[in-house]
Tab-separated table of C-alpha atoms in Angstrom:
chain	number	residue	atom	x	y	z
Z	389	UNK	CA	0.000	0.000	0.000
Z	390	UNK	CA	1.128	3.422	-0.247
Z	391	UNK	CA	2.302	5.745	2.257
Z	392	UNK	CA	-0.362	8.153	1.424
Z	393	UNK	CA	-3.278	5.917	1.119
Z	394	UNK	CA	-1.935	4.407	4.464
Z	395	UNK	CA	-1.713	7.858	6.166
Z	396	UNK	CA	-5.079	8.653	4.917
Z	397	UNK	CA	-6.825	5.330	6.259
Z	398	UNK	CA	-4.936	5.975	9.792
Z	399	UNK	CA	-6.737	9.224	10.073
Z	400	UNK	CA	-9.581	7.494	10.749
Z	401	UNK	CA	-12.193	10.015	10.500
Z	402	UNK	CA	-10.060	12.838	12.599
Z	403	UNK	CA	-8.269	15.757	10.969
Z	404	UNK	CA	-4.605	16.002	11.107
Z	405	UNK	CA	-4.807	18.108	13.475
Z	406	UNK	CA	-5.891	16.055	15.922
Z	407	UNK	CA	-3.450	12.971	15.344
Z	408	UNK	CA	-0.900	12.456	18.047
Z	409	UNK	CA	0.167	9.294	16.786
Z	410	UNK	CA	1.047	8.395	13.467
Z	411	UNK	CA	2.314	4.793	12.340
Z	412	UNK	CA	2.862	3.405	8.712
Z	413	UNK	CA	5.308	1.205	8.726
Z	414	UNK	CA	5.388	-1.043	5.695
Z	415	UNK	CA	3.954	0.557	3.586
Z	416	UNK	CA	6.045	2.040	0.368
Z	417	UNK	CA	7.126	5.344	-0.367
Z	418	UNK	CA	6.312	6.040	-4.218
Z	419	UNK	CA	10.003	7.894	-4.655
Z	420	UNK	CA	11.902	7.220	-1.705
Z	421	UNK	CA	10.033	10.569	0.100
Z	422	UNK	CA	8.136	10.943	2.913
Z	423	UNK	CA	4.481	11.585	1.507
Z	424	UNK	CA	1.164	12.230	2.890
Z	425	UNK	CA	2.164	14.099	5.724
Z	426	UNK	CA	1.983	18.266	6.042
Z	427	UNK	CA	1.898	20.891	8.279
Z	428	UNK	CA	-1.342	20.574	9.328
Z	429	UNK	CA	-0.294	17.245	11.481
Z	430	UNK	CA	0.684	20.295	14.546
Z	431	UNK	CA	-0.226	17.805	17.161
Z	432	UNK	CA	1.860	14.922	15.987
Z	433	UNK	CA	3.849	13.308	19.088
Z	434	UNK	CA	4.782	10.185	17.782
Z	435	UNK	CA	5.610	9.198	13.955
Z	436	UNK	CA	6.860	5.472	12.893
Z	437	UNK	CA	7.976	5.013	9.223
Z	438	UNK	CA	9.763	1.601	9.818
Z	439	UNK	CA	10.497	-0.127	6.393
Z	440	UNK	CA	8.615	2.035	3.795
Z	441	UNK	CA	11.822	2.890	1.299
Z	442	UNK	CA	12.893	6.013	2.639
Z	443	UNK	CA	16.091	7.483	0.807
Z	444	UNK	CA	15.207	11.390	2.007
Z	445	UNK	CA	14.029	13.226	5.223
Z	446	UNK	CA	13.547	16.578	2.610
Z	447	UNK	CA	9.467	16.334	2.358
Z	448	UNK	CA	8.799	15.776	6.263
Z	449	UNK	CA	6.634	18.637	7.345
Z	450	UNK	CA	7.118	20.873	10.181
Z	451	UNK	CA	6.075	18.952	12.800
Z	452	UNK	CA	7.096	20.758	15.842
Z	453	UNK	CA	5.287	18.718	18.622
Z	454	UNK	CA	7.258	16.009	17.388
Z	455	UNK	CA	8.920	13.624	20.287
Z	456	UNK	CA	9.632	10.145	19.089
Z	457	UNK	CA	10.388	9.324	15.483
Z	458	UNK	CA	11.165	5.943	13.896
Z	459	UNK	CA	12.693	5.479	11.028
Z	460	UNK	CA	14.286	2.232	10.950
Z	461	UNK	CA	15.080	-0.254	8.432
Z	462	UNK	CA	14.953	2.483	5.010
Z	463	UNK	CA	17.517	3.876	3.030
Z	464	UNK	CA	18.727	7.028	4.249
Z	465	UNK	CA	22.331	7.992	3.906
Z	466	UNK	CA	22.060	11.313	5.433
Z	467	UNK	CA	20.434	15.083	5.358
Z	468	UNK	CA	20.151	14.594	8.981
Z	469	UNK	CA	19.913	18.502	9.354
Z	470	UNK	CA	16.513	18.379	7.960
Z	471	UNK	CA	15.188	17.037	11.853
Z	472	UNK	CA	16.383	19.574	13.886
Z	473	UNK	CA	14.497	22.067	11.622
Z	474	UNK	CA	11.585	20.448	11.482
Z	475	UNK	CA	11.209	18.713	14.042
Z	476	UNK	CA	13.413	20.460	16.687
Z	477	UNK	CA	11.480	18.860	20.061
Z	478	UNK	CA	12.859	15.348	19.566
Z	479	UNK	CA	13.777	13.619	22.720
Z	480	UNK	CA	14.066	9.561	21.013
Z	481	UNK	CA	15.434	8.902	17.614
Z	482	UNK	CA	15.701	5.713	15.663
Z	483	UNK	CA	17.808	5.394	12.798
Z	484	UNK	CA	18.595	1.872	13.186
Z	485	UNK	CA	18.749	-0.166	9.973
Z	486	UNK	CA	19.608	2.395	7.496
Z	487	UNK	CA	23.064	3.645	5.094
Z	488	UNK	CA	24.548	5.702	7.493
Z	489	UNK	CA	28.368	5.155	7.284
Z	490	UNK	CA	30.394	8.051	8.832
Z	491	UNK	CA	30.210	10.202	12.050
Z	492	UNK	CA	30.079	13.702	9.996
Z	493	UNK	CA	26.275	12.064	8.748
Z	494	UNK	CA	24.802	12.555	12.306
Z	495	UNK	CA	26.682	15.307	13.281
Z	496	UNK	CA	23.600	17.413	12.263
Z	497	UNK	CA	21.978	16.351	14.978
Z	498	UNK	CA	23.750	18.068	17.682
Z	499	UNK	CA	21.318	20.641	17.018
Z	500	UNK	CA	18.638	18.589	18.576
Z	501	UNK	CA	19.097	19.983	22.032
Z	502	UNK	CA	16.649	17.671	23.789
Z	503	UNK	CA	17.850	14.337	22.040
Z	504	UNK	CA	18.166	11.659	24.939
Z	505	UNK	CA	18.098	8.705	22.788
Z	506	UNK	CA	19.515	7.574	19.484
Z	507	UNK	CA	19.334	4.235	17.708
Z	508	UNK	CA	22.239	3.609	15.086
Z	509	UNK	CA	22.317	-0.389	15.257
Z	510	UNK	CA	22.799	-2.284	12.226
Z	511	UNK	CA	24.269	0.926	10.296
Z	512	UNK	CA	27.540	0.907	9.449
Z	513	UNK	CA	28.856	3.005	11.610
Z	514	UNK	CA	28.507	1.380	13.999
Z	515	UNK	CA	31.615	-0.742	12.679
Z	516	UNK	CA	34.143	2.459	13.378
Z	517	UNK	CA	36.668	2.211	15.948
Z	518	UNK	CA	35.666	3.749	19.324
Z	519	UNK	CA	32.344	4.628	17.667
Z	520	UNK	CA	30.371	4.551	20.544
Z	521	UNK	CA	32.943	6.866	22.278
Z	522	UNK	CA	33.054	9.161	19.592
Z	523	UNK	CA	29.049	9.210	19.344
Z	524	UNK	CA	28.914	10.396	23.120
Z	525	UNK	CA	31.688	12.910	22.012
Z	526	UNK	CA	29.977	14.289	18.801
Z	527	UNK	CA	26.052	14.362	20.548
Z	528	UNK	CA	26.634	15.299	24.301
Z	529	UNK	CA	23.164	15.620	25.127
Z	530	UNK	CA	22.299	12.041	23.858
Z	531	UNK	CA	21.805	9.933	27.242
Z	532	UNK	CA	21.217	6.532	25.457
Z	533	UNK	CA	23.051	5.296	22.632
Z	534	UNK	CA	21.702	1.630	20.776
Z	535	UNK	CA	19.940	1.298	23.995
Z	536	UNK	CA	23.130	1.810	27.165
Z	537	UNK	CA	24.607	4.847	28.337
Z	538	UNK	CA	28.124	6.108	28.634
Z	539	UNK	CA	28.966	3.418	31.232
Z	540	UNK	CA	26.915	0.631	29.206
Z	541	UNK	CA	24.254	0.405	31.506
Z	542	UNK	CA	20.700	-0.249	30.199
Z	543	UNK	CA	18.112	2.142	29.526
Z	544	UNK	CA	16.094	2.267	32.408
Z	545	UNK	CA	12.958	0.296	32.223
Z	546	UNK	CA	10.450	3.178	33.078
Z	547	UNK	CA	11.904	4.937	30.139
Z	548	UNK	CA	11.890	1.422	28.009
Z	549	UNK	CA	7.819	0.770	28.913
Z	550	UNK	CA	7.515	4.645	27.933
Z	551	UNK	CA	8.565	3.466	24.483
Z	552	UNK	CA	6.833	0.463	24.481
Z	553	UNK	CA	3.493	2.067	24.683
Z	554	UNK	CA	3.778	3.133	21.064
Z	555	UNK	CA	5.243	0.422	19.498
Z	556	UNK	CA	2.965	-2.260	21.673
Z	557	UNK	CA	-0.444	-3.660	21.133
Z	558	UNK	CA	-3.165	-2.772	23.527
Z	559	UNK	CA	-2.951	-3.849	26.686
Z	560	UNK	CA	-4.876	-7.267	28.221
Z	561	UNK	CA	-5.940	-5.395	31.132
Z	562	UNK	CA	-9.734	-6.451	30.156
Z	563	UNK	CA	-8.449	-10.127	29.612
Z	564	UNK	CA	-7.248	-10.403	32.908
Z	565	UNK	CA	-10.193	-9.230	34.299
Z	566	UNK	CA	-12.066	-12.067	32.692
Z	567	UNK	CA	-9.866	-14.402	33.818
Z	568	UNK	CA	-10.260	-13.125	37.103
Z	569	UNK	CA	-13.502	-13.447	36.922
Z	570	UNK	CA	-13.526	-17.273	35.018
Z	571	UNK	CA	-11.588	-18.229	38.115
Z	572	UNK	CA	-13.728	-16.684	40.487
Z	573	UNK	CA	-16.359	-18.414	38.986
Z	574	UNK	CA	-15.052	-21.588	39.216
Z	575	UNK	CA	-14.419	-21.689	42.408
Z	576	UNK	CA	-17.848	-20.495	42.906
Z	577	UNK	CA	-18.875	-23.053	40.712
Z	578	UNK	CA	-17.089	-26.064	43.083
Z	579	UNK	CA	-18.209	-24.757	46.391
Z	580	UNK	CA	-22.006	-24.176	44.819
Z	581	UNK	CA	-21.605	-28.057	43.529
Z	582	UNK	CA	-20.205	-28.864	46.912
Z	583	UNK	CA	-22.909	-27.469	49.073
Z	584	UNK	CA	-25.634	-29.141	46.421
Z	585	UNK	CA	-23.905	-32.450	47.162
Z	586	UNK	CA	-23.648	-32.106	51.215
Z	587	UNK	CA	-27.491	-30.768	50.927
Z	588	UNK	CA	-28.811	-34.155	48.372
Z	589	UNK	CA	-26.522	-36.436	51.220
Z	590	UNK	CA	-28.800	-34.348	54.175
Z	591	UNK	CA	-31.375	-34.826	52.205
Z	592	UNK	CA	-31.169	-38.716	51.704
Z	593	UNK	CA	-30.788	-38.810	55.263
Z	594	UNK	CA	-34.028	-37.245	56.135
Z	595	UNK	CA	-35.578	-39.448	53.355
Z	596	UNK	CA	-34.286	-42.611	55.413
Z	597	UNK	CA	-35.597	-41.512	58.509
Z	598	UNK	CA	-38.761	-40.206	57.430
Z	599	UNK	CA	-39.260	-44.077	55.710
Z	600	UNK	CA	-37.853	-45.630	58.915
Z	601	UNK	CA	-40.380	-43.546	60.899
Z	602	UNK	CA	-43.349	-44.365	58.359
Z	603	UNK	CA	-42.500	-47.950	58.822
Z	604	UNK	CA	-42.453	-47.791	62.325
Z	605	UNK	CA	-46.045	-46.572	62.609
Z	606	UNK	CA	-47.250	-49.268	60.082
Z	607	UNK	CA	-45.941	-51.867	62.299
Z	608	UNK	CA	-47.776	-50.268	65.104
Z	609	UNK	CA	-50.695	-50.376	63.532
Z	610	UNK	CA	-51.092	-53.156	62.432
Z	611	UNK	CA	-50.133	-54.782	65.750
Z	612	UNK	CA	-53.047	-52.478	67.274
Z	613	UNK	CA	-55.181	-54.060	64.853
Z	614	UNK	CA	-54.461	-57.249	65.391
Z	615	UNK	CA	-54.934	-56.686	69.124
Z	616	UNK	CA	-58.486	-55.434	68.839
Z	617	UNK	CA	-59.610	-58.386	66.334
Z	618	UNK	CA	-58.162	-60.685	69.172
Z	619	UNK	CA	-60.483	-58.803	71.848
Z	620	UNK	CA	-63.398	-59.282	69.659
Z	621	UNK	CA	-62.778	-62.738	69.447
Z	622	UNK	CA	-62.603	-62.977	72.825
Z	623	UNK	CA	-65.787	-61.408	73.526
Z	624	UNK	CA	-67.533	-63.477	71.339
Z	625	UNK	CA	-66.202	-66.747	72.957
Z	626	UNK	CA	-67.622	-65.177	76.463
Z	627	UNK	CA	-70.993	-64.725	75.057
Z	628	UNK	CA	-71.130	-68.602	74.035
């Protein structure tokens, strides 16, 4: 599908205007550009273009709301500069995946003052001596470079979940709730089936007892009934 199409079907009924978050990734780019997108996307936090053939950064709009951009897996070998002028409020930046060979290609990015994290894995740069070293050098401000600091340390996870939330499905909070509740159920379930089964044995009992009892007072009657037919024949053999 094509980028704009895409864009155009992720709008889903709202103006650009109101988009925060904005991903296409695999979709193609018609000439290598970014296309689609305009100055009219003022709200735009978050933008993933993973895998859609990019060769250029020169058509991305001014998007100065602009925090997190991913851009992995294309084909850009540089014009770097083109982020920090239009999109100058970057904190996270991936460019993991893509032609970028030598240090003087990101250089341009020093200009992002509020750049905390940069992805440059799989580019090969990131085959240069000391590169990591003279990454921290070049971009000062950059906090997290392919993921560690300057002391190789991890990104912190808070930070990590932070990123995850736009590059992650919806949460299962509702599925959990329904399991909660299956289990509660069950449970409800066995103890209801218990009780039924205590209450049939109670019930069984009383059955018994109530027979027992009706038996009893058969017996006794028929024993009184016997005794007054053995009465009458004895009054009959007085009268004789």
């Amino acid at each position: 599908m094509e980028m704009e199409k895409r864009i155009s079907l992720e709008l889903r009924n709202k103006t650009p205007a109101e988009v925060a978050e904005l991903v296409v990734d695999n979709c193609r780019s018609s000439d290598g550009e970014v296309e689609g997108l305009s100055d009219d996307y003022k709200e735009l936090e978050f933008l993933s273009m993973v895998n859609v053939g990019l060769t250029s950064l020169a058509k991305l709009p001014s998007l100065p709301k602009l925090l997190k951009l991913e851009i992995s897996d294309n084909m850009i070998v540089g014009g770097l500069d083109q982020l920090s002028e239009k999109c100058p409020n970057l904190t996270y930046l991936n460019l993991s995946g893509n032609k970028i060979k030598e240090l003087s290609t990101v250089k341009p990015l020093k200009n992002l003052k509020n750049l905390k994290s940069l992805d440059l894995y799989s580019c090969e740069i990131t085959t240069l001596e000391d590169y990591r070293e003279s990454v921290f050098e070049l971009l000062p401000q950059v906090n997290f470079l392919d993921g560690y600091d300057h002391e190789d340390n991890e990104v912190p996870d808070s930070e990590a979940d932070d990123d995850d939330e736009h590059t992650a499905g919806p949460t299962r909070d509702g599925d959990d709730d329904e399991d909660d509740e299956g289990s509660e159920g069950e449970e409800v379930g066995l103890s209801y089936l218990m009780k039924d089964g205590i209450q049939d044995e109670e019930d069984d009992d009383d059955y018994v007892e109530e027979e027992e009892e009706e038996d009893g007072v058969g017996v006794q009657g028929e024993k009184r009934k016997r005794d007054a037919e053995d009465e009458g024949d004895d009054s009959d053999g007085d009268d004789d």
